[in-house]
Structures are given as C-alpha cells and as structure tokens.
C-alpha cells in the first residue's frame, strides 16, 4: 500500500479493498489500520473471510467494527442484492457508500435504484426483461467490434447466467439460448417472449 501510495505521491488517490481475513477475523482491524497507515484514501471491506468464499451472510456488522477503528472512509461490500439489503448493510455497517459486485451484473439497474431512493425516497419499478435484454444487446454490440463472435456468445451467456439468479424471465431466456452457438441467433432469441407477464 505504502509503496504504491508513495510512488503516486498524492497525485492519484489510492484505494484498498480487503476481506475480513483469510480463515478468521482476528486481523481484520489490524489489516484495515495497515491500509490506512500505508496511505489508502478509501477502504472497501468485503464482509467475509477468504474461507467463507461467497457463502451468505456477509458480516456487515464487522465492517462497522473496522469503521470505528480507522479514520479513512469505509465502503461496505458483500451480498447487497436489493434496496432492502442496501439499507440493512448501511445500517449495520454505518457506511454511507456500498460497493456492488455480483448484483451489478444480476441487475444493472440496482445502483441507479439505490441512488434514486437515496435522493427521493421513492422506489423505482423492478427491472424488466426488456431492459436486461437491451443491455445484453448493447454489450454484445460493443464486444463484437473487437472480439470473435464465438467469444461474444460465451460472454453474453456468462452475463445472462448472472442475471438468471433470482429472475425467472432471465432464467427462461438462459434455458432458451444456452445451446445456441451463433451470435445473431442468440441475440434474436433474447427478444422472444417466454409468456411470463411482468409488472408494468
Ligand atoms: C465479475 C467480477 C469481478 C470481480 N473482480 C474483482 C477484482 O478484480 N478484485 C477484487 O478485489 N474483487 C473482485 N470481485 C469481487 C467483488 O468486488 C466483491 O468483493 C465480491 O463479489 C463480493 O461482493 P458481492 O456479494 O456484491 O458480489 C469481482 C466480482 C465479480 C462478480
């Protein structure tokens, strides 16, 4: 941390990201303090140890323990999938800011939804399949400028696989396209109706 921060000499803020530890949390606070001593401008804490992998829950209350022992801004990360999760993570960690990982792929509108809620107290409508399909198409369009079509097919399927967790319409589309190997056929299949009626 110190080597990078010293090399940049304050020109570019250096941020750090840690988990709570490797097998246990005994060094969580010490590691956070070390990033601060090394010159980190901001610290993201993923509220799990390495051994906990991605197993829920993320321990947001541990992020608060860290936050109380450092002076740099701390960002909470781990298992924020919904507005409610955001609120709980914020309440338990005391952090104003959060980082989204898998949920940013599962629902690309979660971040704008959180921001809108912060600003207005209003809840934006759920993300529809049409919105998801349009972002997948944009993604494919950009990637195909520089990558072979078969690679783009695989990338689109990977993203769709992230979206299908917890979303029935995305799951049905995943089943529909998972054996398709041609990019244009795949993209056309994204707009096929699965018969699921979504909320307006
Ligand atoms: C596609 C993807 C790429 C990631 N790349 C990195 C990375 O380069 N460095 C890192 O520290 N964490 C990386 N992560 C982990 C996330 O930053 C985050 O800590 C983790 O996914 C837990 O948050 P979540 O429960 O919101 O997914 C990545 C996660 C995903 C889904």
PDB file of C-alpha atoms and ligand atoms in Angstrom:
ATOM      1  CA  UNK A   1       0.000   0.000   0.000  1.00  0.00           C
ATOM      2  CA  UNK A   2       2.737   2.373   1.053  1.00  0.00           C
ATOM      3  CA  UNK A   3       4.890   1.639  -1.990  1.00  0.00           C
ATOM      4  CA  UNK A   4       2.022   2.434  -4.363  1.00  0.00           C
ATOM      5  CA  UNK A   5       0.855   5.498  -2.427  1.00  0.00           C
ATOM      6  CA  UNK A   6       4.417   6.855  -2.196  1.00  0.00           C
ATOM      7  CA  UNK A   7       5.020   6.265  -5.915  1.00  0.00           C
ATOM      8  CA  UNK A   8       1.892   8.246  -6.780  1.00  0.00           C
ATOM      9  CA  UNK A   9       2.777  10.947  -4.277  1.00  0.00           C
ATOM     10  CA  UNK A  10      -0.808  12.109  -3.777  1.00  0.00           C
ATOM     11  CA  UNK A  11      -1.447  12.701  -7.499  1.00  0.00           C
ATOM     12  CA  UNK A  12      -3.925   9.853  -7.712  1.00  0.00           C
ATOM     13  CA  UNK A  13      -5.806   8.652  -4.637  1.00  0.00           C
ATOM     14  CA  UNK A  14      -5.051   5.011  -3.880  1.00  0.00           C
ATOM     15  CA  UNK A  15      -7.888   2.882  -2.568  1.00  0.00           C
ATOM     16  CA  UNK A  16      -7.742  -0.540  -0.945  1.00  0.00           C
ATOM     17  CA  UNK A  17     -10.074  -3.493  -0.673  1.00  0.00           C
ATOM     18  CA  UNK A  18      -9.877  -6.257   1.902  1.00  0.00           C
ATOM     19  CA  UNK A  19     -11.850  -9.219   3.169  1.00  0.00           C
ATOM     20  CA  UNK A  20     -12.233  -9.792   6.920  1.00  0.00           C
ATOM     21  CA  UNK A  21      -9.321 -12.210   6.912  1.00  0.00           C
ATOM     22  CA  UNK A  22      -8.131 -15.473   5.463  1.00  0.00           C
ATOM     23  CA  UNK A  23      -9.504 -18.161   7.819  1.00  0.00           C
ATOM     24  CA  UNK A  24     -10.657 -15.979  10.709  1.00  0.00           C
ATOM     25  CA  UNK A  25     -11.265 -12.330  11.531  1.00  0.00           C
ATOM     26  CA  UNK A  26      -8.561 -11.802  14.149  1.00  0.00           C
ATOM     27  CA  UNK A  27      -6.507  -9.466  11.975  1.00  0.00           C
ATOM     28  CA  UNK A  28      -9.379  -7.648  10.276  1.00  0.00           C
ATOM     29  CA  UNK A  29      -8.981  -4.385  12.200  1.00  0.00           C
ATOM     30  CA  UNK A  30      -5.167  -4.540  12.088  1.00  0.00           C
ATOM     31  CA  UNK A  31      -5.226  -5.045   8.302  1.00  0.00           C
ATOM     32  CA  UNK A  32      -7.612  -2.141   7.839  1.00  0.00           C
ATOM     33  CA  UNK A  33      -5.394   0.066  10.008  1.00  0.00           C
ATOM     34  CA  UNK A  34      -2.380  -1.041   7.968  1.00  0.00           C
ATOM     35  CA  UNK A  35      -4.025   0.105   4.729  1.00  0.00           C
ATOM     36  CA  UNK A  36      -4.676   3.472   6.349  1.00  0.00           C
ATOM     37  CA  UNK A  37      -1.113   3.734   7.666  1.00  0.00           C
ATOM     38  CA  UNK A  38       0.124   2.844   4.178  1.00  0.00           C
ATOM     39  CA  UNK A  39      -1.741   5.794   2.683  1.00  0.00           C
ATOM     40  CA  UNK A  40      -5.072   4.416   1.436  1.00  0.00           C
ATOM     41  CA  UNK A  41      -7.564   7.178   0.686  1.00  0.00           C
ATOM     42  CA  UNK A  42     -10.576   4.860   0.982  1.00  0.00           C
ATOM     43  CA  UNK A  43     -11.124   1.275   2.044  1.00  0.00           C
ATOM     44  CA  UNK A  44     -13.658  -1.242   0.760  1.00  0.00           C
ATOM     45  CA  UNK A  45     -14.390  -4.141   3.091  1.00  0.00           C
ATOM     46  CA  UNK A  46     -15.942  -7.328   1.755  1.00  0.00           C
ATOM     47  CA  UNK A  47     -17.615  -8.641   4.924  1.00  0.00           C
ATOM     48  CA  UNK A  48     -16.397 -12.248   4.661  1.00  0.00           C
ATOM     49  CA  UNK A  49     -13.161 -14.145   5.153  1.00  0.00           C
ATOM     50  CA  UNK A  50     -11.472 -15.793   2.204  1.00  0.00           C
ATOM     51  CA  UNK A  51     -12.530 -19.210   3.570  1.00  0.00           C
ATOM     52  CA  UNK A  52     -16.154 -18.059   3.638  1.00  0.00           C
ATOM     53  CA  UNK A  53     -15.933 -17.598  -0.120  1.00  0.00           C
ATOM     54  CA  UNK A  54     -19.276 -16.223  -1.297  1.00  0.00           C
ATOM     55  CA  UNK A  55     -21.356 -18.024   1.354  1.00  0.00           C
ATOM     56  CA  UNK A  56     -24.038 -15.776   2.822  1.00  0.00           C
ATOM     57  CA  UNK A  57     -24.236 -13.886   5.031  1.00  0.00           C
ATOM     58  CA  UNK A  58     -21.752 -11.065   4.578  1.00  0.00           C
ATOM     59  CA  UNK A  59     -20.963  -9.783   8.087  1.00  0.00           C
ATOM     60  CA  UNK A  60     -21.885  -6.138   7.701  1.00  0.00           C
ATOM     61  CA  UNK A  61     -21.632  -5.591  11.480  1.00  0.00           C
ATOM     62  CA  UNK A  62     -17.924  -6.465  11.229  1.00  0.00           C
ATOM     63  CA  UNK A  63     -17.492  -3.670   8.749  1.00  0.00           C
ATOM     64  CA  UNK A  64     -18.772  -1.340  11.496  1.00  0.00           C
ATOM     65  CA  UNK A  65     -16.126  -2.685  13.909  1.00  0.00           C
ATOM     66  CA  UNK A  66     -13.487  -1.787  11.358  1.00  0.00           C
ATOM     67  CA  UNK A  67     -15.046   1.584  10.560  1.00  0.00           C
ATOM     68  CA  UNK A  68     -14.871   2.566  14.250  1.00  0.00           C
ATOM     69  CA  UNK A  69     -11.129   1.901  14.349  1.00  0.00           C
ATOM     70  CA  UNK A  70      -9.971   3.804  11.269  1.00  0.00           C
ATOM     71  CA  UNK A  71     -10.375   7.388  10.073  1.00  0.00           C
ATOM     72  CA  UNK A  72     -10.497   6.841   6.309  1.00  0.00           C
ATOM     73  CA  UNK A  73     -13.868   6.442   4.555  1.00  0.00           C
ATOM     74  CA  UNK A  74     -15.011   2.795   4.563  1.00  0.00           C
ATOM     75  CA  UNK A  75     -17.233   1.283   1.875  1.00  0.00           C
ATOM     76  CA  UNK A  76     -19.339  -1.805   2.666  1.00  0.00           C
ATOM     77  CA  UNK A  77     -19.342  -4.738   0.252  1.00  0.00           C
ATOM     78  CA  UNK A  78     -20.919  -8.177   0.096  1.00  0.00           C
ATOM     79  CA  UNK A  79     -24.393  -9.603  -0.555  1.00  0.00           C
ATOM     80  CA  UNK A  80     -26.165  -6.369  -1.444  1.00  0.00           C
ATOM     81  CA  UNK A  81     -28.756  -7.637  -3.922  1.00  0.00           C
ATOM     82  CA  UNK A  82     -31.738  -5.357  -3.262  1.00  0.00           C
ATOM     83  CA  UNK A  83     -32.708  -1.944  -1.921  1.00  0.00           C
ATOM     84  CA  UNK A  84     -33.523  -3.604   1.386  1.00  0.00           C
ATOM     85  CA  UNK A  85     -30.069  -5.218   1.521  1.00  0.00           C
ATOM     86  CA  UNK A  86     -28.537  -1.828   0.817  1.00  0.00           C
ATOM     87  CA  UNK A  87     -30.433  -0.324   3.697  1.00  0.00           C
ATOM     88  CA  UNK A  88     -29.525  -3.150   6.084  1.00  0.00           C
ATOM     89  CA  UNK A  89     -25.873  -3.065   5.021  1.00  0.00           C
ATOM     90  CA  UNK A  90     -25.798   0.670   5.505  1.00  0.00           C
ATOM     91  CA  UNK A  91     -27.490   0.467   8.902  1.00  0.00           C
ATOM     92  CA  UNK A  92     -25.334  -2.368  10.246  1.00  0.00           C
ATOM     93  CA  UNK A  93     -22.030  -1.117   8.849  1.00  0.00           C
ATOM     94  CA  UNK A  94     -22.686   2.595   9.341  1.00  0.00           C
ATOM     95  CA  UNK A  95     -21.122   3.156   5.904  1.00  0.00           C
ATOM     96  CA  UNK A  96     -22.629   5.741   3.614  1.00  0.00           C
ATOM     97  CA  UNK A  97     -21.301   4.069   0.491  1.00  0.00           C
ATOM     98  CA  UNK A  98     -21.508   0.495  -0.685  1.00  0.00           C
ATOM     99  CA  UNK A  99     -19.844  -1.492  -3.456  1.00  0.00           C
ATOM    100  CA  UNK A 100     -21.912  -3.872  -5.578  1.00  0.00           C
ATOM    101  CA  UNK A 101     -20.289  -6.964  -7.073  1.00  0.00           C
ATOM    102  CA  UNK A 102     -22.422  -9.769  -8.493  1.00  0.00           C
ATOM    103  CA  UNK A 103     -25.653  -7.811  -8.108  1.00  0.00           C
ATOM    104  CA  UNK A 104     -24.416  -5.136 -10.516  1.00  0.00           C
ATOM    105  CA  UNK A 105     -24.360  -7.884 -13.140  1.00  0.00           C
ATOM    106  CA  UNK A 106     -27.553  -9.584 -11.956  1.00  0.00           C
ATOM    107  CA  UNK A 107     -29.456  -6.289 -12.063  1.00  0.00           C
ATOM    108  CA  UNK A 108     -27.630  -3.435 -13.785  1.00  0.00           C
ATOM    109  CA  UNK A 109     -30.338  -1.056 -12.520  1.00  0.00           C
ATOM    110  CA  UNK A 110     -29.690  -1.728  -8.829  1.00  0.00           C
ATOM    111  CA  UNK A 111     -27.158   1.094  -8.487  1.00  0.00           C
ATOM    112  CA  UNK A 112     -29.468   3.696 -10.129  1.00  0.00           C
ATOM    113  CA  UNK A 113     -32.313   2.334  -7.998  1.00  0.00           C
ATOM    114  CA  UNK A 114     -30.294   2.865  -4.822  1.00  0.00           C
ATOM    115  CA  UNK A 115     -29.276   6.338  -5.934  1.00  0.00           C
ATOM    116  CA  UNK A 116     -32.865   7.273  -6.789  1.00  0.00           C
ATOM    117  CA  UNK A 117     -34.073   6.011  -3.416  1.00  0.00           C
ATOM    118  CA  UNK A 118     -31.344   7.962  -1.629  1.00  0.00           C
ATOM    119  CA  UNK A 119     -32.320  11.158  -3.418  1.00  0.00           C
ATOM    120  CA  UNK A 120     -36.103  10.907  -3.439  1.00  0.00           C
ATOM    121  CA  UNK A 121     -37.188   8.153  -1.041  1.00  0.00           C
ATOM    122  CA  UNK A 122     -39.067   6.620  -3.970  1.00  0.00           C
ATOM    123  CA  UNK A 123     -38.694   3.111  -5.253  1.00  0.00           C
ATOM    124  CA  UNK A 124     -38.090   2.711  -8.979  1.00  0.00           C
ATOM    125  CA  UNK A 125     -40.015  -0.077 -10.723  1.00  0.00           C
ATOM    126  CA  UNK A 126     -38.411  -3.518 -10.968  1.00  0.00           C
ATOM    127  CA  UNK A 127     -36.028  -4.091 -13.855  1.00  0.00           C
ATOM    128  CA  UNK A 128     -37.937  -5.680 -16.745  1.00  0.00           C
ATOM    129  CA  UNK A 129     -36.672  -8.355 -19.098  1.00  0.00           C
ATOM    130  CA  UNK A 130     -36.738  -5.814 -21.951  1.00  0.00           C
ATOM    131  CA  UNK A 131     -34.244  -3.644 -20.001  1.00  0.00           C
ATOM    132  CA  UNK A 132     -31.987  -6.621 -19.329  1.00  0.00           C
ATOM    133  CA  UNK A 133     -32.174  -7.765 -22.972  1.00  0.00           C
ATOM    134  CA  UNK A 134     -31.294  -4.279 -24.189  1.00  0.00           C
ATOM    135  CA  UNK A 135     -28.190  -4.076 -22.007  1.00  0.00           C
ATOM    136  CA  UNK A 136     -27.088  -7.549 -23.166  1.00  0.00           C
ATOM    137  CA  UNK A 137     -27.514  -6.455 -26.785  1.00  0.00           C
ATOM    138  CA  UNK A 138     -25.517  -3.262 -26.232  1.00  0.00           C
ATOM    139  CA  UNK A 139     -22.812  -5.310 -24.557  1.00  0.00           C
ATOM    140  CA  UNK A 140     -22.702  -7.788 -27.458  1.00  0.00           C
ATOM    141  CA  UNK A 141     -22.577  -4.935 -29.950  1.00  0.00           C
ATOM    142  CA  UNK A 142     -19.584  -3.358 -28.221  1.00  0.00           C
ATOM    143  CA  UNK A 143     -17.720  -6.616 -27.738  1.00  0.00           C
ATOM    144  CA  UNK A 144     -18.192  -7.780 -31.322  1.00  0.00           C
ATOM    145  CA  UNK A 145     -16.204  -4.743 -32.539  1.00  0.00           C
ATOM    146  CA  UNK A 146     -13.081  -6.325 -31.107  1.00  0.00           C
ATOM    147  CA  UNK A 147     -13.670  -9.988 -30.291  1.00  0.00           C
ATOM    148  CA  UNK A 148     -14.513 -13.097 -32.337  1.00  0.00           C
ATOM    149  CA  UNK A 149     -18.249 -13.827 -32.432  1.00  0.00           C
ATOM    150  CA  UNK A 150     -17.930 -17.117 -30.589  1.00  0.00           C
ATOM    151  CA  UNK A 151     -16.208 -15.368 -27.688  1.00  0.00           C
ATOM    152  CA  UNK A 152     -19.029 -12.796 -27.590  1.00  0.00           C
ATOM    153  CA  UNK A 153     -21.585 -15.647 -27.490  1.00  0.00           C
ATOM    154  CA  UNK A 154     -19.852 -17.009 -24.440  1.00  0.00           C
ATOM    155  CA  UNK A 155     -19.617 -13.580 -22.759  1.00  0.00           C
ATOM    156  CA  UNK A 156     -23.318 -12.855 -23.300  1.00  0.00           C
ATOM    157  CA  UNK A 157     -24.233 -16.261 -21.868  1.00  0.00           C
ATOM    158  CA  UNK A 158     -21.999 -15.616 -18.858  1.00  0.00           C
ATOM    159  CA  UNK A 159     -23.748 -12.349 -18.137  1.00  0.00           C
ATOM    160  CA  UNK A 160     -27.167 -13.900 -18.656  1.00  0.00           C
ATOM    161  CA  UNK A 161     -26.170 -16.637 -16.208  1.00  0.00           C
ATOM    162  CA  UNK A 162     -25.520 -13.910 -13.605  1.00  0.00           C
ATOM    163  CA  UNK A 163     -28.897 -12.332 -14.378  1.00  0.00           C
ATOM    164  CA  UNK A 164     -30.851 -15.549 -14.020  1.00  0.00           C
ATOM    165  CA  UNK A 165     -30.170 -15.856 -10.294  1.00  0.00           C
ATOM    166  CA  UNK A 166     -33.434 -14.747  -8.757  1.00  0.00           C
ATOM    167  CA  UNK A 167     -35.080 -13.655 -12.019  1.00  0.00           C
ATOM    168  CA  UNK A 168     -37.499 -16.072 -13.656  1.00  0.00           C
ATOM    169  CA  UNK A 169     -37.603 -14.333 -17.030  1.00  0.00           C
ATOM    170  CA  UNK A 170     -33.798 -14.246 -17.319  1.00  0.00           C
ATOM    171  CA  UNK A 171     -33.682 -17.891 -16.271  1.00  0.00           C
ATOM    172  CA  UNK A 172     -36.124 -18.897 -19.008  1.00  0.00           C
ATOM    173  CA  UNK A 173     -34.122 -16.980 -21.580  1.00  0.00           C
ATOM    174  CA  UNK A 174     -30.965 -18.634 -20.354  1.00  0.00           C
ATOM    175  CA  UNK A 175     -32.567 -22.060 -20.902  1.00  0.00           C
ATOM    176  CA  UNK A 176     -33.689 -20.890 -24.343  1.00  0.00           C
ATOM    177  CA  UNK A 177     -30.266 -19.711 -25.516  1.00  0.00           C
ATOM    178  CA  UNK A 178     -27.795 -21.902 -23.652  1.00  0.00           C
ATOM    179  CA  UNK A 179     -27.165 -24.245 -26.624  1.00  0.00           C
ATOM    180  CA  UNK A 180     -27.131 -21.533 -29.293  1.00  0.00           C
ATOM    181  CA  UNK A 181     -23.669 -21.018 -30.784  1.00  0.00           C
ATOM    182  CA  UNK A 182     -24.417 -18.346 -33.406  1.00  0.00           C
ATOM    183  CA  UNK A 183     -24.298 -14.765 -32.103  1.00  0.00           C
ATOM    184  CA  UNK A 184     -27.098 -13.300 -34.256  1.00  0.00           C
ATOM    185  CA  UNK A 185     -29.427 -16.205 -33.469  1.00  0.00           C
ATOM    186  CA  UNK A 186     -28.640 -15.745 -29.794  1.00  0.00           C
ATOM    187  CA  UNK A 187     -29.402 -12.014 -29.897  1.00  0.00           C
ATOM    188  CA  UNK A 188     -32.677 -12.633 -31.749  1.00  0.00           C
ATOM    189  CA  UNK A 189     -33.678 -15.177 -29.106  1.00  0.00           C
ATOM    190  CA  UNK A 190     -33.320 -12.558 -26.386  1.00  0.00           C
ATOM    191  CA  UNK A 191     -36.437 -10.777 -27.651  1.00  0.00           C
ATOM    192  CA  UNK A 192     -38.561 -13.943 -27.926  1.00  0.00           C
ATOM    193  CA  UNK A 193     -41.476 -13.872 -25.493  1.00  0.00           C
ATOM    194  CA  UNK A 194     -41.402 -16.536 -22.780  1.00  0.00           C
ATOM    195  CA  UNK A 195     -45.013 -15.925 -21.826  1.00  0.00           C
ATOM    196  CA  UNK A 196     -44.154 -14.548 -18.375  1.00  0.00           C
ATOM    197  CA  UNK A 197     -46.151 -11.419 -17.601  1.00  0.00           C
ATOM    198  CA  UNK A 198     -44.012  -8.839 -15.888  1.00  0.00           C
ATOM    199  CA  UNK A 199     -45.220  -5.973 -13.767  1.00  0.00           C
ATOM    200  CA  UNK A 200     -45.625  -2.770 -15.817  1.00  0.00           C
TER     201      UNK A 200
HETATM  202  C1  LIG B   1     -17.140 -10.221 -12.322  1.00  0.00           C
HETATM  203  C2  LIG B   1     -16.474  -9.925 -11.001  1.00  0.00           C
HETATM  204  C3  LIG B   1     -15.166  -9.476 -10.982  1.00  0.00           C
HETATM  205  C4  LIG B   1     -14.528  -9.194  -9.790  1.00  0.00           C
HETATM  206  N1  LIG B   1     -13.237  -8.733  -9.801  1.00  0.00           N
HETATM  207  C5  LIG B   1     -12.636  -8.410  -8.639  1.00  0.00           C
HETATM  208  C6  LIG B   1     -11.312  -7.858  -8.627  1.00  0.00           C
HETATM  209  O1  LIG B   1     -10.684  -7.678  -9.666  1.00  0.00           O
HETATM  210  N2  LIG B   1     -10.760  -7.555  -7.421  1.00  0.00           N
HETATM  211  C7  LIG B   1     -11.432  -7.748  -6.247  1.00  0.00           C
HETATM  212  O2  LIG B   1     -10.893  -7.446  -5.179  1.00  0.00           O
HETATM  213  N3  LIG B   1     -12.682  -8.266  -6.229  1.00  0.00           N
HETATM  214  C8  LIG B   1     -13.284  -8.592  -7.384  1.00  0.00           C
HETATM  215  N4  LIG B   1     -14.546  -9.104  -7.361  1.00  0.00           N
HETATM  216  C9  LIG B   1     -15.187  -9.311  -6.074  1.00  0.00           C
HETATM  217  C10 LIG B   1     -16.153  -8.167  -5.800  1.00  0.00           C
HETATM  218  O3  LIG B   1     -15.509  -6.920  -5.823  1.00  0.00           O
HETATM  219  C11 LIG B   1     -16.834  -8.333  -4.436  1.00  0.00           C
HETATM  220  O4  LIG B   1     -15.921  -8.151  -3.392  1.00  0.00           O
HETATM  221  C12 LIG B   1     -17.477  -9.674  -4.264  1.00  0.00           C
HETATM  222  O5  LIG B   1     -18.140 -10.084  -5.439  1.00  0.00           O
HETATM  223  C13 LIG B   1     -18.465  -9.627  -3.083  1.00  0.00           C
HETATM  224  O6  LIG B   1     -19.481  -8.681  -3.345  1.00  0.00           O
HETATM  225  P1  LIG B   1     -20.939  -9.157  -3.869  1.00  0.00           P
HETATM  226  O7  LIG B   1     -21.505 -10.055  -2.778  1.00  0.00           O
HETATM  227  O8  LIG B   1     -21.668  -7.851  -4.046  1.00  0.00           O
HETATM  228  O9  LIG B   1     -20.729  -9.923  -5.134  1.00  0.00           O
HETATM  229  C14 LIG B   1     -15.202  -9.394  -8.551  1.00  0.00           C
HETATM  230  C15 LIG B   1     -16.523  -9.857  -8.587  1.00  0.00           C
HETATM  231  C16 LIG B   1     -17.165 -10.115  -9.777  1.00  0.00           C
HETATM  232  C17 LIG B   1     -18.598 -10.608  -9.761  1.00  0.00           C
END
